[in-house]
mmCIF file of C-alpha atoms in Angstrom:
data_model
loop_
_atom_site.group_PDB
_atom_site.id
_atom_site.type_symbol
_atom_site.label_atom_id
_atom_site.label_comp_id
_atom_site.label_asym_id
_atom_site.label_seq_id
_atom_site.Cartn_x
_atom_site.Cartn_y
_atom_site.Cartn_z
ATOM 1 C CA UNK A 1 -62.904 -16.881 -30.079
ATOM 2 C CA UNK A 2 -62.255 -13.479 -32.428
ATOM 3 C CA UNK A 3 -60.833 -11.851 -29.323
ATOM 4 C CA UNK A 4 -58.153 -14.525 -29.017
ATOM 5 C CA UNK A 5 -57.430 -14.511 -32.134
ATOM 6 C CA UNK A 6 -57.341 -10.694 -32.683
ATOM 7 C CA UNK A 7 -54.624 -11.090 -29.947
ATOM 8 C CA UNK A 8 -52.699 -13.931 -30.964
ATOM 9 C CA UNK A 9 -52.684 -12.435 -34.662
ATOM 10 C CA UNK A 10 -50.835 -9.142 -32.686
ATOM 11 C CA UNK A 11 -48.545 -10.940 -30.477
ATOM 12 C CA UNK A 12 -47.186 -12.883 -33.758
ATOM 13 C CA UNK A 13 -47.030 -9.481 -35.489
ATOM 14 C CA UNK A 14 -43.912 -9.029 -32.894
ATOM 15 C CA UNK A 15 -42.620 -12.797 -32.845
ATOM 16 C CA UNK A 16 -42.634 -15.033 -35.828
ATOM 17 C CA UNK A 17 -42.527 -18.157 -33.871
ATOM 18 C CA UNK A 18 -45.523 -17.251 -31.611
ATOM 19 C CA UNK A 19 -47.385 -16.268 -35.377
ATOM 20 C CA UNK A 20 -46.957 -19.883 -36.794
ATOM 21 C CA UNK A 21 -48.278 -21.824 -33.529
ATOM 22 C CA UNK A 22 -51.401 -19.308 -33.063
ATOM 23 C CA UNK A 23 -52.099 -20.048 -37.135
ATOM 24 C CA UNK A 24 -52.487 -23.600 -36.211
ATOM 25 C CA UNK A 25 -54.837 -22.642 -33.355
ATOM 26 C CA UNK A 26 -57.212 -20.506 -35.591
ATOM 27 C CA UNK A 27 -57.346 -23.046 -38.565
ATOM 28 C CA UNK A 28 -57.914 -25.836 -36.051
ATOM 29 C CA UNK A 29 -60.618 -24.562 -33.826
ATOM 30 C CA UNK A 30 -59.296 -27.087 -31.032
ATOM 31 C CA UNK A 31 -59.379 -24.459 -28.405
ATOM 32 C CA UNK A 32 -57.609 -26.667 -25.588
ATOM 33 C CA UNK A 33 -55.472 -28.631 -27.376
ATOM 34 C CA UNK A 34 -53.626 -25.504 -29.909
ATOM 35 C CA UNK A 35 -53.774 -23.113 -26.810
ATOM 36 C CA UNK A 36 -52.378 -25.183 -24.783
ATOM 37 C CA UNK A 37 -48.793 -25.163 -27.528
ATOM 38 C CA UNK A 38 -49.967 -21.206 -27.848
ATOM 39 C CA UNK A 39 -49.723 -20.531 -24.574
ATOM 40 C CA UNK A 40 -46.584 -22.138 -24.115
ATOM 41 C CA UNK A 41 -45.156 -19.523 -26.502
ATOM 42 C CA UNK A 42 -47.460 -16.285 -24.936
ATOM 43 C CA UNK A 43 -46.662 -16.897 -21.219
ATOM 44 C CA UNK A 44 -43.609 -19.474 -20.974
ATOM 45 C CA UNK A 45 -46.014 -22.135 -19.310
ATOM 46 C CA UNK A 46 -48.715 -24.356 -20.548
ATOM 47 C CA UNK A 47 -50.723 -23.722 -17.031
ATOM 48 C CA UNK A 48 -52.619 -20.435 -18.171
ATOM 49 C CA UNK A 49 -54.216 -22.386 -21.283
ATOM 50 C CA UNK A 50 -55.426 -25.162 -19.004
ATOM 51 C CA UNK A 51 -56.953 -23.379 -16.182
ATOM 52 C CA UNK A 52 -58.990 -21.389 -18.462
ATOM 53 C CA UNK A 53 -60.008 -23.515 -20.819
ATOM 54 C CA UNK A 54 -60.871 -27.171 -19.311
ATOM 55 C CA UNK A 55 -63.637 -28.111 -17.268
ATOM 56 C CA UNK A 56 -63.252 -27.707 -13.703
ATOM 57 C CA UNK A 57 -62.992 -31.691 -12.722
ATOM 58 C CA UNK A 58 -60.188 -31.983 -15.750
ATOM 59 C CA UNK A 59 -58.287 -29.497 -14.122
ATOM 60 C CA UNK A 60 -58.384 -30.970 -10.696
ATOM 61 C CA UNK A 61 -57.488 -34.185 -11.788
ATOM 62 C CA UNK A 62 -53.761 -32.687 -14.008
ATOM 63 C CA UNK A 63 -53.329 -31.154 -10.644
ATOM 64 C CA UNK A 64 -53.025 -34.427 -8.233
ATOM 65 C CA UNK A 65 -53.917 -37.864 -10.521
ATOM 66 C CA UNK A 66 -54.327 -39.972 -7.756
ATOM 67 C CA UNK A 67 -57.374 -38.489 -6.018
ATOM 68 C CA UNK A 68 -60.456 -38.062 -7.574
ATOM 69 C CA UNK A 69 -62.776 -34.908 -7.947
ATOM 70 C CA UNK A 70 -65.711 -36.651 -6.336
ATOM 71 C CA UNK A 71 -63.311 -37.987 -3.276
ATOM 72 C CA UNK A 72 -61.476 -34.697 -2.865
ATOM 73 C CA UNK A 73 -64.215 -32.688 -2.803
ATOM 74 C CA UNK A 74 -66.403 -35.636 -0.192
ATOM 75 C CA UNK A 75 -63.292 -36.063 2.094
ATOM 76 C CA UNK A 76 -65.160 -35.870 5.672
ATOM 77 C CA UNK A 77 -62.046 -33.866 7.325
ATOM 78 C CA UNK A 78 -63.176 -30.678 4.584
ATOM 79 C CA UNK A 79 -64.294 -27.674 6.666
ATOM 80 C CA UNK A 80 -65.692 -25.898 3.465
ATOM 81 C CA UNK A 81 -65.054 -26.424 -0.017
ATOM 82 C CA UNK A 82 -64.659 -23.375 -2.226
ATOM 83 C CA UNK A 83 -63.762 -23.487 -5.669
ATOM 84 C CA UNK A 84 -64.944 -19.806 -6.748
ATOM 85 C CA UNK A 85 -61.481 -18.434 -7.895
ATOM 86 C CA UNK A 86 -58.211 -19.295 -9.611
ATOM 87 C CA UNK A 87 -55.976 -18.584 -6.426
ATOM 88 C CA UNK A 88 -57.248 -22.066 -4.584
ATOM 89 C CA UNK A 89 -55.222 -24.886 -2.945
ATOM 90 C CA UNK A 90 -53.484 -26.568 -5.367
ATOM 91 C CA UNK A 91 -55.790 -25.414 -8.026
ATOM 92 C CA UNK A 92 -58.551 -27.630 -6.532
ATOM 93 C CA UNK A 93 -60.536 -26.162 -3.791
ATOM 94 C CA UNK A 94 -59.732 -24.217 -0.408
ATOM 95 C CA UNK A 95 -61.391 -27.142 2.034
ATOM 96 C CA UNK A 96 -59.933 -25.689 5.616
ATOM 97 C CA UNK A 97 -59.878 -21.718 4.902
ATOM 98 C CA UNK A 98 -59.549 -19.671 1.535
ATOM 99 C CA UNK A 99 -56.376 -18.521 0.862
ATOM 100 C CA UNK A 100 -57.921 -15.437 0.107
ATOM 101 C CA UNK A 101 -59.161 -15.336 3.862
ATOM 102 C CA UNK A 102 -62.772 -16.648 4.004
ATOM 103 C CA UNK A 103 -63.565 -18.718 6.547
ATOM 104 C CA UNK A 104 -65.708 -22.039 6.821
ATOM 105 C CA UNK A 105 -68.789 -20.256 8.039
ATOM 106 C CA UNK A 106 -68.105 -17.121 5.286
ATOM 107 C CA UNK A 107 -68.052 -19.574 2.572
ATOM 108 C CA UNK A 108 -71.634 -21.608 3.443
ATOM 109 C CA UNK A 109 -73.504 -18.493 4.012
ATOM 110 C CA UNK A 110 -72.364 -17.742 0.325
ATOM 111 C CA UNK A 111 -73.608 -20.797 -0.867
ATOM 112 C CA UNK A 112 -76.544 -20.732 1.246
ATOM 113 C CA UNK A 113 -77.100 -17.347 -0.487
ATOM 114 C CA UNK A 114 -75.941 -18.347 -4.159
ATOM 115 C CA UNK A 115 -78.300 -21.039 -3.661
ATOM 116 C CA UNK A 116 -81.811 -19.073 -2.952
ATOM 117 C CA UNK A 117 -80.823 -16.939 -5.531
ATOM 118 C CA UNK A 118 -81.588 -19.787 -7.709
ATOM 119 C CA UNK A 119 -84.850 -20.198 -6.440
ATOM 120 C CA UNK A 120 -85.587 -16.510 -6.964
ATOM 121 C CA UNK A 121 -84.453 -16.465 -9.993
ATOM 122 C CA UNK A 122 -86.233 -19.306 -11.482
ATOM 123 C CA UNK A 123 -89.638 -17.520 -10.095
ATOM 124 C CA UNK A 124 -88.326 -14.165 -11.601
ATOM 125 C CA UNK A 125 -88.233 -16.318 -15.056
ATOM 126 C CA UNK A 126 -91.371 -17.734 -14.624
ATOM 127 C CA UNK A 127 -93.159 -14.319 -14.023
ATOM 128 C CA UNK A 128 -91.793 -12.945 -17.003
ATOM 129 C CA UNK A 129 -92.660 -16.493 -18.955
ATOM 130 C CA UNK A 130 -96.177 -16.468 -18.219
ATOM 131 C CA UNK A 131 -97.679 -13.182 -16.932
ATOM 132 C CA UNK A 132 -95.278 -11.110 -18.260
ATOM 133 C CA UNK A 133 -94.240 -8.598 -15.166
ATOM 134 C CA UNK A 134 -90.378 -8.041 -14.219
ATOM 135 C CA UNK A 135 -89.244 -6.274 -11.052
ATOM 136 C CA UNK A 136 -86.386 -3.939 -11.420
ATOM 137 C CA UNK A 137 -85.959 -3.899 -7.693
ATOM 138 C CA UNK A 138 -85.712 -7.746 -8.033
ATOM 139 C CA UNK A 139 -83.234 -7.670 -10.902
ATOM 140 C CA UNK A 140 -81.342 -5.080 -9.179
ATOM 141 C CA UNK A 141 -81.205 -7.494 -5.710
ATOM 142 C CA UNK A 142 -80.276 -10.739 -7.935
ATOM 143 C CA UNK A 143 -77.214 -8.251 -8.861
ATOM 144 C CA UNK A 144 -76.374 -7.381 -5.747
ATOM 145 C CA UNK A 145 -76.468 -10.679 -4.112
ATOM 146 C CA UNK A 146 -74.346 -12.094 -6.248
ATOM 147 C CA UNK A 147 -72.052 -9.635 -6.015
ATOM 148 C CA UNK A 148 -71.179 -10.498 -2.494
ATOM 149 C CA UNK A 149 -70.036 -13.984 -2.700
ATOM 150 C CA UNK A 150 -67.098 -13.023 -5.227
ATOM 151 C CA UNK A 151 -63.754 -13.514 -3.259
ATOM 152 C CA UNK A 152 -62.723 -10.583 -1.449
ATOM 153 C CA UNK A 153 -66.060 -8.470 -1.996
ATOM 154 C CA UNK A 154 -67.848 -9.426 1.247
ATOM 155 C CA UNK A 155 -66.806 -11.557 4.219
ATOM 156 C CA UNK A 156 -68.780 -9.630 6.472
ATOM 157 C CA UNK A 157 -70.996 -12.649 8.183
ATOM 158 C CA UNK A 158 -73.318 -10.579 9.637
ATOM 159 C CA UNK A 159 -74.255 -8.993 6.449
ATOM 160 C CA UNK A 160 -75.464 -12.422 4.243
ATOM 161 C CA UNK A 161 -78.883 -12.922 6.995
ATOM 162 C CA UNK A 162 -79.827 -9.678 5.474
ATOM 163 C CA UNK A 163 -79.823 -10.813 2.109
ATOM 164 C CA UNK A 164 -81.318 -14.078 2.699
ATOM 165 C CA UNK A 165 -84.445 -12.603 4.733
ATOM 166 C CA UNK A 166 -84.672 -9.681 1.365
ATOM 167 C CA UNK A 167 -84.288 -12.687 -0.714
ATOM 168 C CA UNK A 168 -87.302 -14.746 0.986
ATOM 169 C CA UNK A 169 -89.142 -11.469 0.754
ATOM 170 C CA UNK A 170 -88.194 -11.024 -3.024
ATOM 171 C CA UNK A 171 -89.628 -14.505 -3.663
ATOM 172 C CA UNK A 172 -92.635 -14.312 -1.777
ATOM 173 C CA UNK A 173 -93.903 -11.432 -3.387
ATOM 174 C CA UNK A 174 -93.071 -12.691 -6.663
ATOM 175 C CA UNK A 175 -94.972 -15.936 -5.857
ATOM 176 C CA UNK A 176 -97.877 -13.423 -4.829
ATOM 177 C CA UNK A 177 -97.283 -11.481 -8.028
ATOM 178 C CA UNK A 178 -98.115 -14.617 -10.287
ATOM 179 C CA UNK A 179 -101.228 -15.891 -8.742
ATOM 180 C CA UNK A 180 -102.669 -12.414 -8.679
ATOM 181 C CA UNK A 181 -101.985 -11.831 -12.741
ATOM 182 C CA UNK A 182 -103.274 -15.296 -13.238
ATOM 183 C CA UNK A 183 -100.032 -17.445 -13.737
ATOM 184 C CA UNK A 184 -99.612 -20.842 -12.788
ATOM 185 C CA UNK A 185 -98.283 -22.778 -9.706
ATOM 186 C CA UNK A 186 -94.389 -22.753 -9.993
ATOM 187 C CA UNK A 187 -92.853 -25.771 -7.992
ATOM 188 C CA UNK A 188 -89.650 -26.251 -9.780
ATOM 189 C CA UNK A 189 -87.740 -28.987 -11.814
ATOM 190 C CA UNK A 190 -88.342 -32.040 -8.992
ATOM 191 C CA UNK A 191 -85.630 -34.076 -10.651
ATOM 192 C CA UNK A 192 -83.389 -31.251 -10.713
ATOM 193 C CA UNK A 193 -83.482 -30.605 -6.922
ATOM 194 C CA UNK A 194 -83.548 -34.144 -5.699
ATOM 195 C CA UNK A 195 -80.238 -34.160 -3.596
ATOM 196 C CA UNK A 196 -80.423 -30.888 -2.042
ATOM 197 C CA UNK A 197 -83.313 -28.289 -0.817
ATOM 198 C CA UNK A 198 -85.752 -27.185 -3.392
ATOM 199 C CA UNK A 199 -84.919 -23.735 -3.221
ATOM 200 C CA UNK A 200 -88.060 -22.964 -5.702
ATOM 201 C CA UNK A 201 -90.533 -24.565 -3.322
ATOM 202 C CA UNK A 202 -88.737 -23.908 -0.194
ATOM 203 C CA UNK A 203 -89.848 -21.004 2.828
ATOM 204 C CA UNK A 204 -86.276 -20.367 4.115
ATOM 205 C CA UNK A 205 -87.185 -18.562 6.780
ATOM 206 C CA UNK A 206 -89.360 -21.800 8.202
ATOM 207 C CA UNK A 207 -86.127 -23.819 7.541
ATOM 208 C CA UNK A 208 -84.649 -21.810 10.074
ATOM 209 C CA UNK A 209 -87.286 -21.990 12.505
ATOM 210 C CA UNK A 210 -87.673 -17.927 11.747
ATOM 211 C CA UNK A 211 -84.857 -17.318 13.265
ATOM 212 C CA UNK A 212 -83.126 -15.288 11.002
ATOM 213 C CA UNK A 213 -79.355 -15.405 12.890
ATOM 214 C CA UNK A 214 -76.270 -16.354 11.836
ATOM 215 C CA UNK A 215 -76.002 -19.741 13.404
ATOM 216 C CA UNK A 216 -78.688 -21.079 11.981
ATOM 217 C CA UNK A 217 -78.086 -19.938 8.125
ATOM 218 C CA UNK A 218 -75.050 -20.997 8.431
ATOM 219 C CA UNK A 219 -76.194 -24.956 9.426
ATOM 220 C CA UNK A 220 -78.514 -24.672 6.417
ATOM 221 C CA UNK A 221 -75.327 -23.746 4.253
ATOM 222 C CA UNK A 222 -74.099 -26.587 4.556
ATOM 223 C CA UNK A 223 -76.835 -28.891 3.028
ATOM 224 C CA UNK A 224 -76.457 -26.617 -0.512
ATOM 225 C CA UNK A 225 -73.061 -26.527 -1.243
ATOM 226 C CA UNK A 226 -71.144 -28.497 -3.692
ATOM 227 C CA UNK A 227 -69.466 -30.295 -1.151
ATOM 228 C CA UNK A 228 -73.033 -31.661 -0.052
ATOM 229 C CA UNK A 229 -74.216 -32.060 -3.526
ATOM 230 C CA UNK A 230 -71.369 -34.664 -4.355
ATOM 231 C CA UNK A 231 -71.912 -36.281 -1.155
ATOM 232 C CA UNK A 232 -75.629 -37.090 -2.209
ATOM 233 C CA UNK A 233 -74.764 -37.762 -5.146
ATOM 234 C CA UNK A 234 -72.198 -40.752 -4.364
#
């Protein structure tokens, strides 16, 4: 919030008129609504304010009113669904190919591998919680991982069954780590993980029959993403 208004306060140094609608943004607090006029001033265009600053299924609905978030994102004709970036279809979701070039199979190896992270993740905060040990290596791999589903960064396929096999290893010895210093079982929030895999209490590489190729980490993509999680959830 200070850094917008540091910069509205600057652009209305050079334009009166831009000064007097950022003053009622800053008194207000209503960061939607008074951006939203702002913004109108700033960039010509009311768009900029919206994208940013509503929630994702707002957005998707000012975009096309007559279909719902929860249909367009379950439509059974969808090869992928990828909302990662501001550059998608119609500012919805890419659901044939990315318009930045990722394919179908690109994008559910990504969420295959965004999803494990999770699990990982929730173990690395549990061994901290109760035993107290950290991994740089781990914290360093988290980064990493992540790192390669941003658009444009990776869409190398064979590349992701590396980082899902380092990620099973990761969690594994982590899950070792825990019991050896003491700590307690670690299963996950149930409730949480209802609709899709637990991947907390889950041994990827079993999912896959240890059979650590493309093919089949891509199948098990599928059944994380949030095209799969709406589906479930309807």
């Amino acid at each position: 919030m200070a850094l917008i208004a540091n910069f509205l306060k600057r652009a209305g140094a050079a334009s009166p008129r831009i000064l007097s609608a950022s003053s009622g943004f800053l008194k207000s607090g209503n960061c939607v609504s008074e951006l939203k006029a702002s913004s109108s001033l700033l960039f010509g265009s009311t768009r900029l304010g919206v994208l940013q600053l509503t929630p994702i299924a707002a957005r998707f609905k000012s975009a096309q009113p007559e279909a719902s978030f929860d249909e367009y994102v379950s439509n059974e004709s969808n090869k992928m669904f990828c909302m990662q970036c501001e550059q998608t279809t119609s500012a919805r979701g890419c659901t044939t190919v990315g318009v930045c070039g990722k394919t179908p199979e690109t994008s559910a190896l990504q969420d295959l591998l965004v999803h494990s992270v999770k699990g990982l993740g929730s173990w690395a905060y549990t061994a901290r919680r109760t035993v107290g040990y950290s991994d740089p290596e781990i914290d360093h791999f988290v980064n990493q991982a992540m790192f390669s589903t941003l658009t444009n960064v990776n869409f190398d396929e064979a590349r992701f069954p590396e980082y899902l096999v380092a990620c099973h290893g990761h969690q594994e010895r982590l899950k070792a780590k825990i019991a050896e210093m003491g700590g307690p079982a670690h299963r996950g929030d149930a409730e949480l993980w209802s609709t899709v895999p637990n991947p907390v209490d889950w041994n990827i590489m079993e999912a896959v029959n240890n059979d650590a190729c493309v093919t089949n980490f891509m199948d098990l993509g599928t059944q994380v993403g949030v095209a799969q999680r709406f589906k479930v959830k309807k």
